JSON list of N, CA and C in Angstrom, two decimals:
[
{"chain": "A", "resi": 1, "resn": "MET", "atom": "N", "xyz": [55.34, 168.59, 231.18]},
{"chain": "A", "resi": 1, "resn": "MET", "atom": "CA", "xyz": [55.66, 167.17, 230.82]},
{"chain": "A", "resi": 1, "resn": "MET", "atom": "C", "xyz": [57.15, 166.95, 230.74]},
{"chain": "A", "resi": 2, "resn": "ARG", "atom": "N", "xyz": [57.61, 165.93, 231.34]},
{"chain": "A", "resi": 2, "resn": "ARG", "atom": "CA", "xyz": [59.05, 165.59, 231.29]},
{"chain": "A", "resi": 2, "resn": "ARG", "atom": "C", "xyz": [59.42, 164.97, 229.95]},
{"chain": "A", "resi": 3, "resn": "PHE", "atom": "N", "xyz": [60.65, 165.12, 229.55]},
{"chain": "A", "resi": 3, "resn": "PHE", "atom": "CA", "xyz": [61.14, 164.63, 228.27]},
{"chain": "A", "resi": 3, "resn": "PHE", "atom": "C", "xyz": [61.02, 163.14, 228.21]},
{"chain": "A", "resi": 4, "resn": "GLY", "atom": "N", "xyz": [61.32, 162.45, 229.34]},
{"chain": "A", "resi": 4, "resn": "GLY", "atom": "CA", "xyz": [61.23, 160.99, 229.35]},
{"chain": "A", "resi": 4, "resn": "GLY", "atom": "C", "xyz": [59.81, 160.49, 229.04]},
{"chain": "A", "resi": 5, "resn": "ASP", "atom": "N", "xyz": [58.79, 161.17, 229.56]},
{"chain": "A", "resi": 5, "resn": "ASP", "atom": "CA", "xyz": [57.44, 160.83, 229.29]},
{"chain": "A", "resi": 5, "resn": "ASP", "atom": "C", "xyz": [57.13, 161.01, 227.83]},
{"chain": "A", "resi": 6, "resn": "LEU", "atom": "N", "xyz": [57.63, 162.08, 227.26]},
{"chain": "A", "resi": 6, "resn": "LEU", "atom": "CA", "xyz": [57.42, 162.40, 225.85]},
{"chain": "A", "resi": 6, "resn": "LEU", "atom": "C", "xyz": [58.00, 161.24, 224.97]},
{"chain": "A", "resi": 7, "resn": "LYS", "atom": "N", "xyz": [59.21, 160.81, 225.35]},
{"chain": "A", "resi": 7, "resn": "LYS", "atom": "CA", "xyz": [59.88, 159.77, 224.58]},
{"chain": "A", "resi": 7, "resn": "LYS", "atom": "C", "xyz": [59.09, 158.46, 224.62]},
{"chain": "A", "resi": 8, "resn": "SER", "atom": "N", "xyz": [58.63, 158.06, 225.80]},
{"chain": "A", "resi": 8, "resn": "SER", "atom": "CA", "xyz": [57.88, 156.78, 225.87]},
{"chain": "A", "resi": 8, "resn": "SER", "atom": "C", "xyz": [56.54, 156.87, 225.24]},
{"chain": "A", "resi": 9, "resn": "LYS", "atom": "N", "xyz": [55.93, 158.07, 225.30]},
{"chain": "A", "resi": 9, "resn": "LYS", "atom": "CA", "xyz": [54.58, 158.29, 224.69]},
{"chain": "A", "resi": 9, "resn": "LYS", "atom": "C", "xyz": [54.69, 158.16, 223.18]},
{"chain": "A", "resi": 10, "resn": "ASN", "atom": "N", "xyz": [55.75, 158.67, 222.62]},
{"chain": "A", "resi": 10, "resn": "ASN", "atom": "CA", "xyz": [55.92, 158.71, 221.16]},
{"chain": "A", "resi": 10, "resn": "ASN", "atom": "C", "xyz": [56.99, 157.79, 220.68]},
{"chain": "A", "resi": 11, "resn": "ARG", "atom": "N", "xyz": [57.09, 156.60, 221.30]},
{"chain": "A", "resi": 11, "resn": "ARG", "atom": "CA", "xyz": [58.22, 155.74, 220.99]},
{"chain": "A", "resi": 11, "resn": "ARG", "atom": "C", "xyz": [58.24, 155.39, 219.50]},
{"chain": "A", "resi": 12, "resn": "GLU", "atom": "N", "xyz": [57.11, 155.16, 218.85]},
{"chain": "A", "resi": 12, "resn": "GLU", "atom": "CA", "xyz": [57.14, 154.82, 217.47]},
{"chain": "A", "resi": 12, "resn": "GLU", "atom": "C", "xyz": [57.70, 155.98, 216.61]},
{"chain": "A", "resi": 13, "resn": "GLU", "atom": "N", "xyz": [57.19, 157.16, 216.77]},
{"chain": "A", "resi": 13, "resn": "GLU", "atom": "CA", "xyz": [57.66, 158.31, 216.04]},
{"chain": "A", "resi": 13, "resn": "GLU", "atom": "C", "xyz": [59.19, 158.54, 216.34]},
{"chain": "A", "resi": 14, "resn": "TRP", "atom": "N", "xyz": [59.54, 158.33, 217.64]},
{"chain": "A", "resi": 14, "resn": "TRP", "atom": "CA", "xyz": [60.95, 158.53, 218.06]},
{"chain": "A", "resi": 14, "resn": "TRP", "atom": "C", "xyz": [61.84, 157.57, 217.27]},
{"chain": "A", "resi": 15, "resn": "GLY", "atom": "N", "xyz": [61.41, 156.36, 217.13]},
{"chain": "A", "resi": 15, "resn": "GLY", "atom": "CA", "xyz": [62.20, 155.30, 216.45]},
{"chain": "A", "resi": 15, "resn": "GLY", "atom": "C", "xyz": [62.44, 155.66, 214.98]},
{"chain": "A", "resi": 16, "resn": "LYS", "atom": "N", "xyz": [61.46, 156.37, 214.36]},
{"chain": "A", "resi": 16, "resn": "LYS", "atom": "CA", "xyz": [61.53, 156.71, 212.91]},
{"chain": "A", "resi": 16, "resn": "LYS", "atom": "C", "xyz": [62.45, 157.87, 212.68]},
{"chain": "A", "resi": 17, "resn": "MET", "atom": "N", "xyz": [62.70, 158.66, 213.72]},
{"chain": "A", "resi": 17, "resn": "MET", "atom": "CA", "xyz": [63.60, 159.86, 213.54]},
{"chain": "A", "resi": 17, "resn": "MET", "atom": "C", "xyz": [65.03, 159.43, 213.26]},
{"chain": "A", "resi": 18, "resn": "SER", "atom": "N", "xyz": [65.74, 160.30, 212.58]},
{"chain": "A", "resi": 18, "resn": "SER", "atom": "CA", "xyz": [67.18, 160.07, 212.36]},
{"chain": "A", "resi": 18, "resn": "SER", "atom": "C", "xyz": [67.89, 160.33, 213.68]},
{"chain": "A", "resi": 19, "resn": "ARG", "atom": "N", "xyz": [69.06, 159.69, 213.75]},
{"chain": "A", "resi": 19, "resn": "ARG", "atom": "CA", "xyz": [69.87, 159.85, 215.00]},
{"chain": "A", "resi": 19, "resn": "ARG", "atom": "C", "xyz": [70.22, 161.32, 215.29]},
{"chain": "A", "resi": 20, "resn": "ILE", "atom": "N", "xyz": [70.55, 162.06, 214.21]},
{"chain": "A", "resi": 20, "resn": "ILE", "atom": "CA", "xyz": [70.96, 163.45, 214.34]},
{"chain": "A", "resi": 20, "resn": "ILE", "atom": "C", "xyz": [69.75, 164.24, 214.93]},
{"chain": "A", "resi": 21, "resn": "LYS", "atom": "N", "xyz": [68.56, 163.98, 214.42]},
{"chain": "A", "resi": 21, "resn": "LYS", "atom": "CA", "xyz": [67.43, 164.70, 214.92]},
{"chain": "A", "resi": 21, "resn": "LYS", "atom": "C", "xyz": [67.17, 164.35, 216.42]},
{"chain": "A", "resi": 22, "resn": "ARG", "atom": "N", "xyz": [67.27, 163.07, 216.77]},
{"chain": "A", "resi": 22, "resn": "ARG", "atom": "CA", "xyz": [67.16, 162.67, 218.15]},
{"chain": "A", "resi": 22, "resn": "ARG", "atom": "C", "xyz": [68.15, 163.40, 219.09]},
{"chain": "A", "resi": 23, "resn": "ASP", "atom": "N", "xyz": [69.45, 163.39, 218.61]},
{"chain": "A", "resi": 23, "resn": "ASP", "atom": "CA", "xyz": [70.43, 164.08, 219.43]},
{"chain": "A", "resi": 23, "resn": "ASP", "atom": "C", "xyz": [70.10, 165.51, 219.58]},
{"chain": "A", "resi": 24, "resn": "PHE", "atom": "N", "xyz": [69.68, 166.17, 218.52]},
{"chain": "A", "resi": 24, "resn": "PHE", "atom": "CA", "xyz": [69.33, 167.58, 218.59]},
{"chain": "A", "resi": 24, "resn": "PHE", "atom": "C", "xyz": [68.23, 167.85, 219.56]},
{"chain": "A", "resi": 25, "resn": "ILE", "atom": "N", "xyz": [67.16, 167.00, 219.48]},
{"chain": "A", "resi": 25, "resn": "ILE", "atom": "CA", "xyz": [66.06, 167.19, 220.45]},
{"chain": "A", "resi": 25, "resn": "ILE", "atom": "C", "xyz": [66.44, 166.93, 221.84]},
{"chain": "A", "resi": 26, "resn": "GLU", "atom": "N", "xyz": [67.30, 165.93, 222.08]},
{"chain": "A", "resi": 26, "resn": "GLU", "atom": "CA", "xyz": [67.75, 165.69, 223.45]},
{"chain": "A", "resi": 26, "resn": "GLU", "atom": "C", "xyz": [68.57, 166.88, 223.97]},
{"chain": "A", "resi": 27, "resn": "LYS", "atom": "N", "xyz": [69.39, 167.50, 223.10]},
{"chain": "A", "resi": 27, "resn": "LYS", "atom": "CA", "xyz": [70.16, 168.65, 223.52]},
{"chain": "A", "resi": 27, "resn": "LYS", "atom": "C", "xyz": [69.28, 169.84, 223.83]},
{"chain": "A", "resi": 28, "resn": "ILE", "atom": "N", "xyz": [68.22, 170.08, 223.02]},
{"chain": "A", "resi": 28, "resn": "ILE", "atom": "CA", "xyz": [67.30, 171.13, 223.33]},
{"chain": "A", "resi": 28, "resn": "ILE", "atom": "C", "xyz": [66.66, 170.94, 224.65]},
{"chain": "A", "resi": 29, "resn": "HIS", "atom": "N", "xyz": [66.25, 169.69, 224.90]},
{"chain": "A", "resi": 29, "resn": "HIS", "atom": "CA", "xyz": [65.51, 169.39, 226.19]},
{"chain": "A", "resi": 29, "resn": "HIS", "atom": "C", "xyz": [66.44, 169.51, 227.36]},
{"chain": "A", "resi": 30, "resn": "SER", "atom": "N", "xyz": [67.75, 169.19, 227.20]},
{"chain": "A", "resi": 30, "resn": "SER", "atom": "CA", "xyz": [68.64, 169.34, 228.35]},
{"chain": "A", "resi": 30, "resn": "SER", "atom": "C", "xyz": [68.95, 170.79, 228.53]},
{"chain": "A", "resi": 31, "resn": "LEU", "atom": "N", "xyz": [68.87, 171.62, 227.47]},
{"chain": "A", "resi": 31, "resn": "LEU", "atom": "CA", "xyz": [69.01, 173.07, 227.62]},
{"chain": "A", "resi": 31, "resn": "LEU", "atom": "C", "xyz": [67.86, 173.59, 228.52]},
{"chain": "A", "resi": 32, "resn": "GLN", "atom": "N", "xyz": [66.66, 173.09, 228.25]},
{"chain": "A", "resi": 32, "resn": "GLN", "atom": "CA", "xyz": [65.49, 173.52, 229.00]},
{"chain": "A", "resi": 32, "resn": "GLN", "atom": "C", "xyz": [65.63, 173.07, 230.47]},
{"chain": "A", "resi": 33, "resn": "ASP", "atom": "N", "xyz": [66.42, 172.02, 230.75]},
{"chain": "A", "resi": 33, "resn": "ASP", "atom": "CA", "xyz": [66.62, 171.63, 232.12]},
{"chain": "A", "resi": 33, "resn": "ASP", "atom": "C", "xyz": [67.70, 172.43, 232.79]},
{"chain": "A", "resi": 34, "resn": "GLY", "atom": "N", "xyz": [68.29, 173.41, 232.04]},
{"chain": "A", "resi": 34, "resn": "GLY", "atom": "CA", "xyz": [69.17, 174.35, 232.67]},
{"chain": "A", "resi": 34, "resn": "GLY", "atom": "C", "xyz": [70.66, 174.11, 232.37]},
{"chain": "A", "resi": 35, "resn": "GLU", "atom": "N", "xyz": [71.03, 173.21, 231.43]},
{"chain": "A", "resi": 35, "resn": "GLU", "atom": "CA", "xyz": [72.40, 172.94, 231.12]},
{"chain": "A", "resi": 35, "resn": "GLU", "atom": "C", "xyz": [72.84, 173.89, 229.97]},
{"chain": "A", "resi": 36, "resn": "ASN", "atom": "N", "xyz": [73.18, 175.08, 230.34]},
{"chain": "A", "resi": 36, "resn": "ASN", "atom": "CA", "xyz": [73.53, 176.10, 229.32]},
{"chain": "A", "resi": 36, "resn": "ASN", "atom": "C", "xyz": [74.83, 175.82, 228.62]},
{"chain": "A", "resi": 37, "resn": "SER", "atom": "N", "xyz": [75.61, 174.89, 229.13]},
{"chain": "A", "resi": 37, "resn": "SER", "atom": "CA", "xyz": [76.92, 174.58, 228.51]},
{"chain": "A", "resi": 37, "resn": "SER", "atom": "C", "xyz": [76.72, 173.90, 227.16]},
{"chain": "A", "resi": 38, "resn": "LEU", "atom": "N", "xyz": [75.53, 173.48, 226.83]},
{"chain": "A", "resi": 38, "resn": "LEU", "atom": "CA", "xyz": [75.26, 172.80, 225.56]},
{"chain": "A", "resi": 38, "resn": "LEU", "atom": "C", "xyz": [75.05, 173.78, 224.43]},
{"chain": "A", "resi": 39, "resn": "ILE", "atom": "N", "xyz": [74.82, 175.09, 224.71]},
{"chain": "A", "resi": 39, "resn": "ILE", "atom": "CA", "xyz": [74.52, 175.99, 223.61]},
{"chain": "A", "resi": 39, "resn": "ILE", "atom": "C", "xyz": [75.58, 176.03, 222.53]},
{"chain": "A", "resi": 40, "resn": "PRO", "atom": "N", "xyz": [76.88, 176.17, 222.85]},
{"chain": "A", "resi": 40, "resn": "PRO", "atom": "CA", "xyz": [77.89, 176.24, 221.81]},
{"chain": "A", "resi": 40, "resn": "PRO", "atom": "C", "xyz": [77.98, 174.97, 221.00]},
{"chain": "A", "resi": 41, "resn": "GLU", "atom": "N", "xyz": [77.75, 173.80, 221.63]},
{"chain": "A", "resi": 41, "resn": "GLU", "atom": "CA", "xyz": [77.77, 172.54, 220.99]},
{"chain": "A", "resi": 41, "resn": "GLU", "atom": "C", "xyz": [76.66, 172.48, 219.90]},
{"chain": "A", "resi": 42, "resn": "ILE", "atom": "N", "xyz": [75.46, 172.94, 220.31]},
{"chain": "A", "resi": 42, "resn": "ILE", "atom": "CA", "xyz": [74.33, 172.91, 219.37]},
{"chain": "A", "resi": 42, "resn": "ILE", "atom": "C", "xyz": [74.67, 173.81, 218.17]},
{"chain": "A", "resi": 43, "resn": "CYS", "atom": "N", "xyz": [75.24, 174.96, 218.38]},
{"chain": "A", "resi": 43, "resn": "CYS", "atom": "CA", "xyz": [75.55, 175.90, 217.34]},
{"chain": "A", "resi": 43, "resn": "CYS", "atom": "C", "xyz": [76.55, 175.23, 216.35]},
{"chain": "A", "resi": 44, "resn": "GLN", "atom": "N", "xyz": [77.56, 174.57, 216.85]},
{"chain": "A", "resi": 44, "resn": "GLN", "atom": "CA", "xyz": [78.52, 173.92, 216.04]},
{"chain": "A", "resi": 44, "resn": "GLN", "atom": "C", "xyz": [77.86, 172.80, 215.21]},
{"chain": "A", "resi": 45, "resn": "ASN", "atom": "N", "xyz": [77.00, 172.02, 215.83]},
{"chain": "A", "resi": 45, "resn": "ASN", "atom": "CA", "xyz": [76.39, 170.93, 215.16]},
{"chain": "A", "resi": 45, "resn": "ASN", "atom": "C", "xyz": [75.45, 171.37, 214.00]},
{"chain": "A", "resi": 46, "resn": "THR", "atom": "N", "xyz": [74.74, 172.50, 214.19]},
{"chain": "A", "resi": 46, "resn": "THR", "atom": "CA", "xyz": [73.83, 173.00, 213.18]},
{"chain": "A", "resi": 46, "resn": "THR", "atom": "C", "xyz": [74.57, 173.60, 212.03]},
{"chain": "A", "resi": 47, "resn": "GLN", "atom": "N", "xyz": [75.80, 174.14, 212.25]},
{"chain": "A", "resi": 47, "resn": "GLN", "atom": "CA", "xyz": [76.58, 174.73, 211.20]},
{"chain": "A", "resi": 47, "resn": "GLN", "atom": "C", "xyz": [77.21, 173.67, 210.30]},
{"chain": "A", "resi": 48, "resn": "LYS", "atom": "N", "xyz": [77.49, 172.47, 210.89]},
{"chain": "A", "resi": 48, "resn": "LYS", "atom": "CA", "xyz": [78.10, 171.41, 210.14]},
{"chain": "A", "resi": 48, "resn": "LYS", "atom": "C", "xyz": [77.20, 170.84, 209.07]},
{"chain": "A", "resi": 49, "resn": "GLN", "atom": "N", "xyz": [75.89, 170.81, 209.30]},
{"chain": "A", "resi": 49, "resn": "GLN", "atom": "CA", "xyz": [74.97, 170.11, 208.42]},
{"chain": "A", "resi": 49, "resn": "GLN", "atom": "C", "xyz": [74.64, 170.92, 207.21]}
]
């Protein structure tokens, strides 16, 4: 299942999430699409919180 499908399927739940959580989930999904350059960014973001 593609991430876009997941978003439209769960639009209500998606809207209730915090922006930080949405950003995090989007980064995880883009990692799964093969963008390994996001790994350091995710590490930095999780350490800040």
